Coordinates of C-alpha atoms and ligand atoms in Angstrom, one line a residue:
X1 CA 29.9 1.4 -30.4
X2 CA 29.8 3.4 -27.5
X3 CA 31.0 2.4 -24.4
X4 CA 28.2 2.5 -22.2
X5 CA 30.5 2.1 -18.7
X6 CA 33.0 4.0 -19.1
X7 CA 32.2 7.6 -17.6
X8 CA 33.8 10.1 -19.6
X9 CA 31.4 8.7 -22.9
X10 CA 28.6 8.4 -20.6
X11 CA 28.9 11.4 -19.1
X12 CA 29.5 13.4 -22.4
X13 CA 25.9 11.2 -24.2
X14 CA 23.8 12.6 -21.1
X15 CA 25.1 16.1 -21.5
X16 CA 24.7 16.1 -25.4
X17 CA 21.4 15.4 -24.3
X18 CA 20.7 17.9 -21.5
X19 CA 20.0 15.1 -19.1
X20 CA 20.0 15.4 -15.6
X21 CA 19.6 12.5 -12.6
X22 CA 16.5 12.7 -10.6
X23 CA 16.7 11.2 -7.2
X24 CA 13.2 10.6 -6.7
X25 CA 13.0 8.0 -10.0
X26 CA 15.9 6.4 -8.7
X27 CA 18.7 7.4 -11.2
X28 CA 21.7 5.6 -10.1
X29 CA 23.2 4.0 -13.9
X30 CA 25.6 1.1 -13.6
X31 CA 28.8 2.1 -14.8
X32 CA 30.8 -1.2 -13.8
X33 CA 30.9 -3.0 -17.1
X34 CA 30.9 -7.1 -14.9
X35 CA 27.7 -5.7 -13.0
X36 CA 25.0 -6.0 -16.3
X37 CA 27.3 -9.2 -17.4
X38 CA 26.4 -10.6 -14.6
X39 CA 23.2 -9.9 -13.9
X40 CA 22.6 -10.6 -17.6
X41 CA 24.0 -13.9 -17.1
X42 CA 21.8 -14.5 -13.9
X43 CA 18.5 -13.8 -15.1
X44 CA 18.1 -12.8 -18.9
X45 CA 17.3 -16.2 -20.1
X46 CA 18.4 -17.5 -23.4
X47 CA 17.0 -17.4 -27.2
X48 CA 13.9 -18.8 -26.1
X49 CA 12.9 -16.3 -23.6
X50 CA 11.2 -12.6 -23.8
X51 CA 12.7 -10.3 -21.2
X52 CA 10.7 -7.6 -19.4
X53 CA 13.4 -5.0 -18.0
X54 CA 12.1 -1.9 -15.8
X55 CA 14.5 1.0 -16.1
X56 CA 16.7 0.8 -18.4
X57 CA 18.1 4.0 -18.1
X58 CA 20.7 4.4 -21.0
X59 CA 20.9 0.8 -21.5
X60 CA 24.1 -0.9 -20.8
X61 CA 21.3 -3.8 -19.1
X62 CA 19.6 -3.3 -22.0
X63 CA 22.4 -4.0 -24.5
X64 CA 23.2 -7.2 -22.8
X65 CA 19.8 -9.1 -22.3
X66 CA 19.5 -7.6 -26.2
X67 CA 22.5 -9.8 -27.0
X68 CA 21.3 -13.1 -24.9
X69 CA 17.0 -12.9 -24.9
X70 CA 14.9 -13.3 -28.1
X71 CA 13.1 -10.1 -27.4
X72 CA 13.5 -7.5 -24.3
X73 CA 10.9 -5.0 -23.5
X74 CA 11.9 -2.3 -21.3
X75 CA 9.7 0.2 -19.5
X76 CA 10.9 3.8 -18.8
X77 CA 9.1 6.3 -17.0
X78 CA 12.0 9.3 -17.6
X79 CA 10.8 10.9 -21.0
X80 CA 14.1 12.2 -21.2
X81 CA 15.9 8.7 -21.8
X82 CA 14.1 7.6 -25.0
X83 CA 16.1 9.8 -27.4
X84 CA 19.4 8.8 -25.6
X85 CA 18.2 5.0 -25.7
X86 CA 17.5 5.9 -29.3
X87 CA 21.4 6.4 -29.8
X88 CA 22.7 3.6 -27.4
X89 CA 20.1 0.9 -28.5
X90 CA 20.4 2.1 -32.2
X91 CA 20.5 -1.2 -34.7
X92 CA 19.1 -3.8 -31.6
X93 CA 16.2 -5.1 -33.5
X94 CA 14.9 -7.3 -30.6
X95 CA 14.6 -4.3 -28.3
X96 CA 11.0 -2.3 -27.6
X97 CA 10.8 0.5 -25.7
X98 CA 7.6 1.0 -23.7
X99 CA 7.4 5.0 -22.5
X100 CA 5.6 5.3 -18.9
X101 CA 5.6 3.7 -15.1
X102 CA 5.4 0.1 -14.8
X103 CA 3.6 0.6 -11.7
X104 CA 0.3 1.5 -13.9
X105 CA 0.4 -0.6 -16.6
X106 CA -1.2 -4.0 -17.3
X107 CA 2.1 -6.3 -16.8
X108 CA -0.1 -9.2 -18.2
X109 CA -1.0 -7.8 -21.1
X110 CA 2.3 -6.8 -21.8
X111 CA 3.4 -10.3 -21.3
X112 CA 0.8 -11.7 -23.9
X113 CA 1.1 -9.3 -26.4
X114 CA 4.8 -8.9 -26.6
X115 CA 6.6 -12.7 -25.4
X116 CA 4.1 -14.9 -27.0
X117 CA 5.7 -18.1 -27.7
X118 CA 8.5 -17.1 -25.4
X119 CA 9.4 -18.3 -21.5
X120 CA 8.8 -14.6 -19.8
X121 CA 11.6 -13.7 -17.0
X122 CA 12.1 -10.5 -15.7
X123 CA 15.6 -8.9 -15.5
X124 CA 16.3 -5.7 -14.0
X125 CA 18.2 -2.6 -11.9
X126 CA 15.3 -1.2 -10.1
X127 CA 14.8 2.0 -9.0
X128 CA 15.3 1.6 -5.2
X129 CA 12.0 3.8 -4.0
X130 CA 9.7 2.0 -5.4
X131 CA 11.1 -1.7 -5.5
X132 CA 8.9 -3.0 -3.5
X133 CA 5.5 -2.4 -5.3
X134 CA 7.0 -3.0 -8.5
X135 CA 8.2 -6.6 -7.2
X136 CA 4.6 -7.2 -6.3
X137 CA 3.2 -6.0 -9.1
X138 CA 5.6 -8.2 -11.2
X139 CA 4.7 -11.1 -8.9
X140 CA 0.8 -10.2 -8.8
X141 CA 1.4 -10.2 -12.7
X142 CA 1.4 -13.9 -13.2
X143 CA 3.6 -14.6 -15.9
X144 CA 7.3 -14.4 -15.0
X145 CA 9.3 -17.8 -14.6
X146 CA 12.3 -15.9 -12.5
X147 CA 12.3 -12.2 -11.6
X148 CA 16.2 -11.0 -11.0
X149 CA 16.7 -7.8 -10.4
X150 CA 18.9 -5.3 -8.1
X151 CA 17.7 -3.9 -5.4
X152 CA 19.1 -2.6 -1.9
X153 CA 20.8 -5.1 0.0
X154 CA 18.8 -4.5 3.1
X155 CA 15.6 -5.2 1.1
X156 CA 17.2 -7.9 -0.5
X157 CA 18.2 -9.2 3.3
X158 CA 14.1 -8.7 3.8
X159 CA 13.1 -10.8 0.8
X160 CA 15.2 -13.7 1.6
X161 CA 14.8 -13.6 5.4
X162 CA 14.2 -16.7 7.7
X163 CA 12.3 -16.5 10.9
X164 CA 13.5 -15.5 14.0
X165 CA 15.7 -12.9 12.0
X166 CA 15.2 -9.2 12.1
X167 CA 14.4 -8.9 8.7
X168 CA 11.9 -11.2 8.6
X169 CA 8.2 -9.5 8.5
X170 CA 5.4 -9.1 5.8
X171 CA 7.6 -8.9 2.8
X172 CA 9.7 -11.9 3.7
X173 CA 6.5 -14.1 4.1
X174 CA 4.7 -12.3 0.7
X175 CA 8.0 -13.1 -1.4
X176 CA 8.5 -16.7 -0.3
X177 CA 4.7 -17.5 -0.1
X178 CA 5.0 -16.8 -4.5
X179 CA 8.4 -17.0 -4.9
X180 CA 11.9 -18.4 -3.9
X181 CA 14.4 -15.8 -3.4
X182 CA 18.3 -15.8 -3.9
X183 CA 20.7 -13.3 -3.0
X184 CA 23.4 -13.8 -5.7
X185 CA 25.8 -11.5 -5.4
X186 CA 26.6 -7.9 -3.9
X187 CA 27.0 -4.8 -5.9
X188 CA 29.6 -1.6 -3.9
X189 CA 28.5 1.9 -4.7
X190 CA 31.6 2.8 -6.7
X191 CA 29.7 0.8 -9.6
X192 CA 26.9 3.5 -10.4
X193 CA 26.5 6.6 -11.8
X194 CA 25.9 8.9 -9.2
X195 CA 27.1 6.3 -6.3
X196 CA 24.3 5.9 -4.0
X197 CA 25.2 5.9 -0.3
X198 CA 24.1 2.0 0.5
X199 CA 25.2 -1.1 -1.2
X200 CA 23.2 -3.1 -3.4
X201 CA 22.3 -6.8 -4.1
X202 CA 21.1 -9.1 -7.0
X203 CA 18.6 -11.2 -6.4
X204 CA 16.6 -13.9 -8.2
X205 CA 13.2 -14.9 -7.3
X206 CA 12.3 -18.0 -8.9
X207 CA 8.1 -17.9 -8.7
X208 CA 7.1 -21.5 -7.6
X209 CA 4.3 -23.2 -9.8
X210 CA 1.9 -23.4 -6.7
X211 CA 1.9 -20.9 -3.5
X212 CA 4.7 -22.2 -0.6
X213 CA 0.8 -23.4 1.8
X214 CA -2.6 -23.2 0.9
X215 CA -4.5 -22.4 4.0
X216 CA -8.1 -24.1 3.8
X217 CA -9.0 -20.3 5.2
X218 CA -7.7 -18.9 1.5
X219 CA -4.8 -16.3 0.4
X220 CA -6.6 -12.8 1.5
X221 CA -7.5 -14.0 5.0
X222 CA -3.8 -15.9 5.2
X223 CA -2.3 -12.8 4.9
X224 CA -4.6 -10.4 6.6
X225 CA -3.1 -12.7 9.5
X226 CA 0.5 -12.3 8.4
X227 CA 0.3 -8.8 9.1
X228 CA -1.8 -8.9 12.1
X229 CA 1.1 -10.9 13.5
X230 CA 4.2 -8.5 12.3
X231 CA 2.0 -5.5 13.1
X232 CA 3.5 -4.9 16.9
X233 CA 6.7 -6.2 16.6
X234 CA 8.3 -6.5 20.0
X235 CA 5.0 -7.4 21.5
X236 CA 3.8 -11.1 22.1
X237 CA 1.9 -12.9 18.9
X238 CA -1.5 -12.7 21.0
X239 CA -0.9 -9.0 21.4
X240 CA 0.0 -8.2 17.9
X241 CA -3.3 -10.4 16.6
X242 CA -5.3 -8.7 18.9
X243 CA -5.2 -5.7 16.7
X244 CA -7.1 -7.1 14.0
X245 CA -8.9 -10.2 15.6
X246 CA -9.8 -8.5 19.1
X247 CA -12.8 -7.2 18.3
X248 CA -14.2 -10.4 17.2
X249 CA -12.9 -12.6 19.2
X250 CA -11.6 -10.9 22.1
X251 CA -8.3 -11.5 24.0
X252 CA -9.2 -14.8 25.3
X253 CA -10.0 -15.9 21.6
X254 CA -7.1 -14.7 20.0
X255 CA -5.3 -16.6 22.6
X256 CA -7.5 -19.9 22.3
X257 CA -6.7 -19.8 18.4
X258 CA -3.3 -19.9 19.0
X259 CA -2.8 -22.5 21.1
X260 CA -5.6 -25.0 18.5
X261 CA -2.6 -25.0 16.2
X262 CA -0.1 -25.5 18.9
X263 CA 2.1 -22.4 19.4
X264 CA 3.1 -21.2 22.8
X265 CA 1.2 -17.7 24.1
X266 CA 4.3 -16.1 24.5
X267 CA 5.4 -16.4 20.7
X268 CA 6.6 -13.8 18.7
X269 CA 4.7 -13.2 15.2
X270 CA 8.6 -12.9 13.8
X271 CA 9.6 -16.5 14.5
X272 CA 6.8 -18.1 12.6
X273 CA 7.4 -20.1 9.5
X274 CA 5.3 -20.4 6.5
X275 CA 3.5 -23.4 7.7
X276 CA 2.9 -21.9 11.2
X277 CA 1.4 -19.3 9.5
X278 CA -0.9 -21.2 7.6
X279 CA -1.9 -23.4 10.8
X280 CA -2.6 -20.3 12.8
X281 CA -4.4 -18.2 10.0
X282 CA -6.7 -21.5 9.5
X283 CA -7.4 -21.5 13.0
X284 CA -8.1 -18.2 13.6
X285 CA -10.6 -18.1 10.6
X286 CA -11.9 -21.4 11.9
X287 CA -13.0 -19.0 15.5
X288 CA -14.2 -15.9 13.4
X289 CA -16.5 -18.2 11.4
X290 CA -17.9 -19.7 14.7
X291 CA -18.9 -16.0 16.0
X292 CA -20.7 -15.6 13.0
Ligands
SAM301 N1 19.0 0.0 -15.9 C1 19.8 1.2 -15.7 C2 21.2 0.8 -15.2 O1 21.3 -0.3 -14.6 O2 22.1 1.6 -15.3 C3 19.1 2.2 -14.9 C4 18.7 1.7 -13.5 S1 18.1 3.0 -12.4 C5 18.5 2.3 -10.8 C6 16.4 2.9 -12.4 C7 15.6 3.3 -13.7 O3 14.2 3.1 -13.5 C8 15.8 4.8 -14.1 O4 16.1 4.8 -15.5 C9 14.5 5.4 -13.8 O5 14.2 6.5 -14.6 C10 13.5 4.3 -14.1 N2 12.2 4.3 -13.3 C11 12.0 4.9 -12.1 N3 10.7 4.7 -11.7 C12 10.1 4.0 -12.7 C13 8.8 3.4 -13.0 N4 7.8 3.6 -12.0 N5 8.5 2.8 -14.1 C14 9.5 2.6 -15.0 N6 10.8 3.1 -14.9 C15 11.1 3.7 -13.8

Protein backbone atom coordinates (compact mmCIF):
# COMPACT_ATOMS: atom_id res chain seq x y z
CA UNK A 1 0.00 0.00 0.00
CA UNK A 2 1.16 3.30 -0.61
CA UNK A 3 2.73 5.34 1.70
CA UNK A 4 0.65 8.27 1.93
CA UNK A 5 3.46 10.49 4.16
CA UNK A 6 6.29 9.88 2.80
CA UNK A 7 6.97 12.59 -0.02
CA UNK A 8 8.75 11.07 -2.71
CA UNK A 9 5.31 8.53 -3.23
CA UNK A 10 3.17 11.45 -2.67
CA UNK A 11 4.74 13.55 -4.70
CA UNK A 12 5.13 11.11 -7.68
CA UNK A 13 0.77 10.00 -7.06
CA UNK A 14 -0.08 13.87 -7.54
CA UNK A 15 2.18 14.25 -10.57
CA UNK A 16 0.88 10.94 -12.23
CA UNK A 17 -2.13 12.78 -11.83
CA UNK A 18 -1.39 16.24 -13.13
CA UNK A 19 -2.34 17.75 -9.73
CA UNK A 20 -1.46 20.91 -8.68
CA UNK A 21 -1.99 22.78 -4.96
CA UNK A 22 -4.33 25.63 -4.90
CA UNK A 23 -3.77 28.10 -2.20
CA UNK A 24 -7.11 29.52 -2.19
CA UNK A 25 -8.89 25.84 -1.16
CA UNK A 26 -6.39 25.52 1.30
CA UNK A 27 -4.06 22.69 0.00
CA UNK A 28 -1.63 22.12 2.68
CA UNK A 29 -1.61 17.75 2.92
CA UNK A 30 -0.15 16.30 6.06
CA UNK A 31 2.80 14.43 5.34
CA UNK A 32 3.84 13.59 9.10
CA UNK A 33 2.57 10.13 9.42
CA UNK A 34 1.85 10.73 13.94
CA UNK A 35 -0.23 13.95 12.86
CA UNK A 36 -3.59 11.80 11.24
CA UNK A 37 -2.74 9.08 14.16
CA UNK A 38 -3.27 11.40 16.33
CA UNK A 39 -5.90 13.34 15.33
CA UNK A 40 -7.51 10.02 14.36
CA UNK A 41 -7.12 8.90 17.84
CA UNK A 42 -8.56 12.33 19.18
CA UNK A 43 -11.71 12.46 17.44
CA UNK A 44 -12.66 9.67 14.90
CA UNK A 45 -14.71 7.72 17.33
CA UNK A 46 -14.85 4.05 17.43
CA UNK A 47 -17.03 1.13 15.58
CA UNK A 48 -20.03 2.63 16.63
CA UNK A 49 -19.56 6.05 15.15
CA UNK A 50 -20.11 7.57 11.45
CA UNK A 51 -17.37 10.16 10.68
CA UNK A 52 -18.02 13.24 8.55
CA UNK A 53 -14.36 14.43 7.31
CA UNK A 54 -14.09 17.86 5.23
CA UNK A 55 -11.07 17.69 2.95
CA UNK A 56 -9.62 14.86 2.68
CA UNK A 57 -7.26 15.68 0.23
CA UNK A 58 -5.39 12.38 -0.77
CA UNK A 59 -6.46 10.71 2.25
CA UNK A 60 -3.92 9.72 4.66
CA UNK A 61 -7.00 11.27 7.45
CA UNK A 62 -9.05 9.39 5.54
CA UNK A 63 -7.25 6.01 5.73
CA UNK A 64 -7.10 6.19 9.39
CA UNK A 65 -10.73 7.27 10.59
CA UNK A 66 -11.50 4.28 7.65
CA UNK A 67 -9.51 1.93 9.92
CA UNK A 68 -11.21 3.11 13.42
CA UNK A 69 -15.09 4.59 12.45
CA UNK A 70 -17.85 2.30 11.03
CA UNK A 71 -18.43 4.56 8.14
CA UNK A 72 -16.52 8.03 7.12
CA UNK A 73 -17.94 10.38 4.63
CA UNK A 74 -15.64 12.88 3.40
CA UNK A 75 -16.57 15.98 1.36
CA UNK A 76 -14.11 17.31 -1.34
CA UNK A 77 -14.58 20.32 -3.27
CA UNK A 78 -11.12 19.82 -5.54
CA UNK A 79 -12.52 17.77 -8.62
CA UNK A 80 -9.14 16.82 -9.21
CA UNK A 81 -8.69 14.60 -5.88
CA UNK A 82 -11.49 12.07 -6.54
CA UNK A 83 -9.52 9.95 -9.10
CA UNK A 84 -6.35 10.14 -6.82
CA UNK A 85 -8.64 9.19 -3.70
CA UNK A 86 -9.85 6.57 -6.11
CA UNK A 87 -6.24 4.97 -5.99
CA UNK A 88 -5.33 5.82 -2.24
CA UNK A 89 -8.76 4.77 -0.76
CA UNK A 90 -8.97 1.80 -3.22
CA UNK A 91 -10.54 -1.47 -1.26
CA UNK A 92 -11.84 0.87 2.04
CA UNK A 93 -15.44 -0.25 1.84
CA UNK A 94 -16.63 2.08 4.71
CA UNK A 95 -15.44 5.11 2.85
CA UNK A 96 -17.96 7.54 0.68
CA UNK A 97 -16.86 10.24 -1.16
CA UNK A 98 -19.17 13.26 -1.43
CA UNK A 99 -17.86 15.61 -4.59
CA UNK A 100 -18.54 19.51 -3.79
CA UNK A 101 -18.18 22.38 -0.86
CA UNK A 102 -19.45 21.51 2.47
CA UNK A 103 -20.24 25.03 2.89
CA UNK A 104 -23.45 24.47 0.49
CA UNK A 105 -24.65 21.40 1.38
CA UNK A 106 -27.39 20.26 3.82
CA UNK A 107 -24.93 18.81 6.68
CA UNK A 108 -28.19 17.42 8.34
CA UNK A 109 -29.21 15.55 5.71
CA UNK A 110 -26.06 14.20 5.24
CA UNK A 111 -25.95 13.09 8.75
CA UNK A 112 -29.43 11.22 8.54
CA UNK A 113 -28.96 9.67 5.40
CA UNK A 114 -25.49 8.46 5.70
CA UNK A 115 -24.77 7.64 9.96
CA UNK A 116 -28.11 6.37 10.81
CA UNK A 117 -27.75 4.12 13.73
CA UNK A 118 -24.39 5.61 14.28
CA UNK A 119 -22.94 8.42 17.12
CA UNK A 120 -21.99 11.29 14.26
CA UNK A 121 -18.48 13.11 15.21
CA UNK A 122 -16.72 15.20 12.93
CA UNK A 123 -12.91 14.72 12.30
CA UNK A 124 -10.93 16.85 10.14
CA UNK A 125 -7.81 19.07 8.61
CA UNK A 126 -9.57 22.06 7.51
CA UNK A 127 -8.86 24.21 4.98
CA UNK A 128 -7.65 27.29 6.87
CA UNK A 129 -9.71 30.14 4.78
CA UNK A 130 -12.70 29.04 5.35
CA UNK A 131 -12.61 27.38 8.90
CA UNK A 132 -14.57 29.47 10.45
CA UNK A 133 -17.86 29.21 8.47
CA UNK A 134 -17.46 25.65 8.02
CA UNK A 135 -17.18 25.28 12.04
CA UNK A 136 -20.42 27.04 12.20
CA UNK A 137 -22.02 25.38 9.69
CA UNK A 138 -20.96 22.05 11.34
CA UNK A 139 -22.20 23.41 14.69
CA UNK A 140 -25.44 25.11 13.10
CA UNK A 141 -25.79 21.45 11.68
CA UNK A 142 -27.06 19.80 14.80
CA UNK A 143 -25.89 16.47 14.82
CA UNK A 144 -22.23 16.10 15.74
CA UNK A 145 -21.30 14.72 19.39
CA UNK A 146 -17.45 16.25 19.06
CA UNK A 147 -16.11 18.21 16.17
CA UNK A 148 -12.06 17.78 16.07
CA UNK A 149 -10.39 19.21 13.57
CA UNK A 150 -7.05 21.32 12.70
CA UNK A 151 -7.15 24.61 12.27
CA UNK A 152 -4.59 27.61 12.71
CA UNK A 153 -3.38 27.91 16.10
CA UNK A 154 -4.37 31.55 16.33
CA UNK A 155 -7.92 30.59 15.51
CA UNK A 156 -7.67 27.86 17.64
CA UNK A 157 -6.31 30.47 20.49
CA UNK A 158 -9.86 32.36 19.45
CA UNK A 159 -12.09 29.39 19.90
CA UNK A 160 -10.87 28.49 23.29
CA UNK A 161 -10.32 31.99 24.64
CA UNK A 162 -11.22 33.29 28.16
CA UNK A 163 -12.24 36.76 28.91
CA UNK A 164 -10.08 39.47 29.48
CA UNK A 165 -7.74 37.77 26.82
CA UNK A 166 -6.99 39.26 23.38
CA UNK A 167 -8.50 36.55 21.65
CA UNK A 168 -11.45 36.60 23.14
CA UNK A 169 -14.39 38.26 20.85
CA UNK A 170 -17.51 36.92 18.90
CA UNK A 171 -16.12 33.56 17.90
CA UNK A 172 -14.89 32.76 21.38
CA UNK A 173 -18.39 33.44 22.89
CA UNK A 174 -20.31 31.61 19.61
CA UNK A 175 -17.96 28.41 20.08
CA UNK A 176 -18.38 28.02 23.83
CA UNK A 177 -22.08 29.19 23.88
CA UNK A 178 -22.64 25.43 21.54
CA UNK A 179 -19.62 23.88 22.25
CA UNK A 180 -16.59 23.19 24.66
CA UNK A 181 -13.39 23.65 23.05
CA UNK A 182 -9.89 21.94 23.62
CA UNK A 183 -6.72 22.69 22.20
CA UNK A 184 -5.02 19.23 22.13
CA UNK A 185 -1.96 19.50 20.67
CA UNK A 186 0.18 21.68 18.18
CA UNK A 187 1.05 20.72 14.71
CA UNK A 188 4.93 22.70 13.12
CA UNK A 189 4.74 23.45 9.46
CA UNK A 190 7.48 21.01 8.48
CA UNK A 191 4.41 18.37 8.72
CA UNK A 192 2.46 19.49 5.41
CA UNK A 193 2.70 19.33 2.01
CA UNK A 194 3.51 22.58 0.92
CA UNK A 195 4.50 23.91 4.64
CA UNK A 196 2.26 26.75 5.29
CA UNK A 197 3.95 29.75 6.98
CA UNK A 198 1.93 29.58 10.56
CA UNK A 199 1.57 26.72 12.91
CA UNK A 200 -1.35 24.80 13.46
CA UNK A 201 -3.53 23.28 16.30
CA UNK A 202 -6.00 20.36 16.89
CA UNK A 203 -8.79 21.03 18.52
CA UNK A 204 -11.85 19.21 19.82
CA UNK A 205 -15.16 20.90 20.47
CA UNK A 206 -17.27 18.75 22.42
CA UNK A 207 -21.05 20.30 21.51
CA UNK A 208 -22.87 20.51 24.95
CA UNK A 209 -26.46 18.89 25.09
CA UNK A 210 -28.03 22.36 25.99
CA UNK A 211 -26.48 26.03 25.10
CA UNK A 212 -23.68 27.34 27.90
CA UNK A 213 -27.04 30.35 29.16
CA UNK A 214 -30.34 30.67 27.97
CA UNK A 215 -31.17 34.33 28.06
CA UNK A 216 -35.08 34.85 28.85
CA UNK A 217 -34.38 37.53 25.75
CA UNK A 218 -33.57 34.33 23.34
CA UNK A 219 -30.33 33.15 21.10
CA UNK A 220 -30.66 35.90 18.12
CA UNK A 221 -31.06 38.93 20.35
CA UNK A 222 -28.24 37.23 22.85
CA UNK A 223 -25.92 37.45 20.28
CA UNK A 224 -26.90 40.48 18.35
CA UNK A 225 -25.61 41.91 21.84
CA UNK A 226 -22.37 39.82 21.83
CA UNK A 227 -21.36 41.69 18.85
CA UNK A 228 -22.59 44.95 19.77
CA UNK A 229 -20.21 44.60 22.69
CA UNK A 230 -16.94 43.28 20.66
CA UNK A 231 -17.80 45.71 17.89
CA UNK A 232 -15.38 48.81 19.11
CA UNK A 233 -12.92 47.06 20.83
CA UNK A 234 -10.74 49.40 22.72
CA UNK A 235 -13.71 51.58 23.54
CA UNK A 236 -15.83 51.26 26.81
CA UNK A 237 -18.85 48.54 26.73
CA UNK A 238 -21.41 51.52 26.69
CA UNK A 239 -19.67 52.93 23.68
CA UNK A 240 -19.40 49.78 21.80
CA UNK A 241 -23.46 49.00 22.59
CA UNK A 242 -24.22 52.21 21.56
CA UNK A 243 -23.72 51.17 17.99
CA UNK A 244 -26.45 48.99 17.81
CA UNK A 245 -28.77 50.03 20.83
CA UNK A 246 -28.25 54.00 20.54
CA UNK A 247 -30.74 54.65 18.48
CA UNK A 248 -33.34 53.08 20.59
CA UNK A 249 -32.33 53.76 23.65
CA UNK A 250 -29.92 56.44 23.54
CA UNK A 251 -26.65 56.88 25.52
CA UNK A 252 -28.25 57.23 28.79
CA UNK A 253 -30.12 53.87 28.11
CA UNK A 254 -27.43 51.90 27.00
CA UNK A 255 -25.81 53.03 30.12
CA UNK A 256 -28.91 52.40 32.50
CA UNK A 257 -29.05 48.70 30.98
CA UNK A 258 -25.82 48.10 32.02
CA UNK A 259 -25.62 48.94 35.33
CA UNK A 260 -29.56 46.72 35.93
CA UNK A 261 -27.38 43.71 35.67
CA UNK A 262 -24.56 45.10 37.68
CA UNK A 263 -21.48 45.87 35.53
CA UNK A 264 -19.39 48.88 35.99
CA UNK A 265 -19.80 51.82 32.93
CA UNK A 266 -16.34 51.67 32.38
CA UNK A 267 -16.27 47.86 31.31
CA UNK A 268 -14.80 46.52 28.45
CA UNK A 269 -17.22 44.19 26.15
CA UNK A 270 -13.84 41.70 26.12
CA UNK A 271 -13.85 40.92 29.84
CA UNK A 272 -17.36 39.65 29.93
CA UNK A 273 -18.17 36.04 30.57
CA UNK A 274 -20.95 33.99 29.25
CA UNK A 275 -23.23 34.64 32.07
CA UNK A 276 -22.49 38.45 31.99
CA UNK A 277 -23.45 38.26 28.72
CA UNK A 278 -26.63 36.69 29.18
CA UNK A 279 -27.50 39.24 32.23
CA UNK A 280 -26.72 42.24 30.13
CA UNK A 281 -28.43 40.94 26.73
CA UNK A 282 -31.64 40.22 29.04
CA UNK A 283 -31.41 43.58 30.24
CA UNK A 284 -30.95 45.43 27.36
CA UNK A 285 -33.90 43.55 25.67
CA UNK A 286 -35.85 44.10 28.78
CA UNK A 287 -35.25 48.39 27.91
CA UNK A 288 -35.89 47.92 24.09
CA UNK A 289 -39.23 46.25 24.86
CA UNK A 290 -40.16 49.12 27.24
CA UNK A 291 -39.69 51.83 24.22
CA UNK A 292 -41.88 49.88 22.29
N1 LIG B 1 -7.14 16.01 4.84
C1 LIG B 1 -5.99 16.30 4.01
C2 LIG B 1 -4.74 16.24 4.84
O1 LIG B 1 -4.85 16.36 6.07
O2 LIG B 1 -3.67 16.09 4.28
C3 LIG B 1 -6.12 17.66 3.29
C4 LIG B 1 -6.37 18.85 4.18
S1 LIG B 1 -6.22 20.40 3.34
C5 LIG B 1 -5.73 21.43 4.70
C6 LIG B 1 -7.91 20.95 3.10
C7 LIG B 1 -8.72 20.18 2.07
O3 LIG B 1 -10.04 20.76 2.01
C8 LIG B 1 -8.21 20.23 0.65
O4 LIG B 1 -8.24 18.92 0.11
C9 LIG B 1 -9.18 21.14 -0.11
O5 LIG B 1 -9.29 20.85 -1.48
C10 LIG B 1 -10.48 20.87 0.65
N2 LIG B 1 -11.48 21.96 0.63
C11 LIG B 1 -11.25 23.30 0.56
N3 LIG B 1 -12.41 23.99 0.64
C12 LIG B 1 -13.40 23.06 0.76
C13 LIG B 1 -14.82 23.15 0.88
N4 LIG B 1 -15.44 24.33 0.91
N5 LIG B 1 -15.54 22.00 0.94
C14 LIG B 1 -14.91 20.79 0.93
N6 LIG B 1 -13.57 20.65 0.83
C15 LIG B 1 -12.82 21.76 0.76
Amino acid sequence: MMNLCDIREVRALLGRHGFHFSKSLGQNFLVADWVPREIAAAGGGDGTCGVLEIGPGIGCLTRELCKQAAKVVSVELDPALPPVLAETMAGAENFTLISGDVLKLDVPALVDEHFQNLTPLVCANLPYNVASPILKALVEANRFQTITVMVQREVALRLAAKPGTGDYGVLSVYMQYHTQPEILFDVPPDCFLPAPKVTSSVIQCRVRETPAVSPACGEEFFFQTVKAAFALRRKTLCNSLCTAFGSRLGKEGVAEAIAQCGLSPTVRGEALSMEEFAALADSLWTAVQAKK
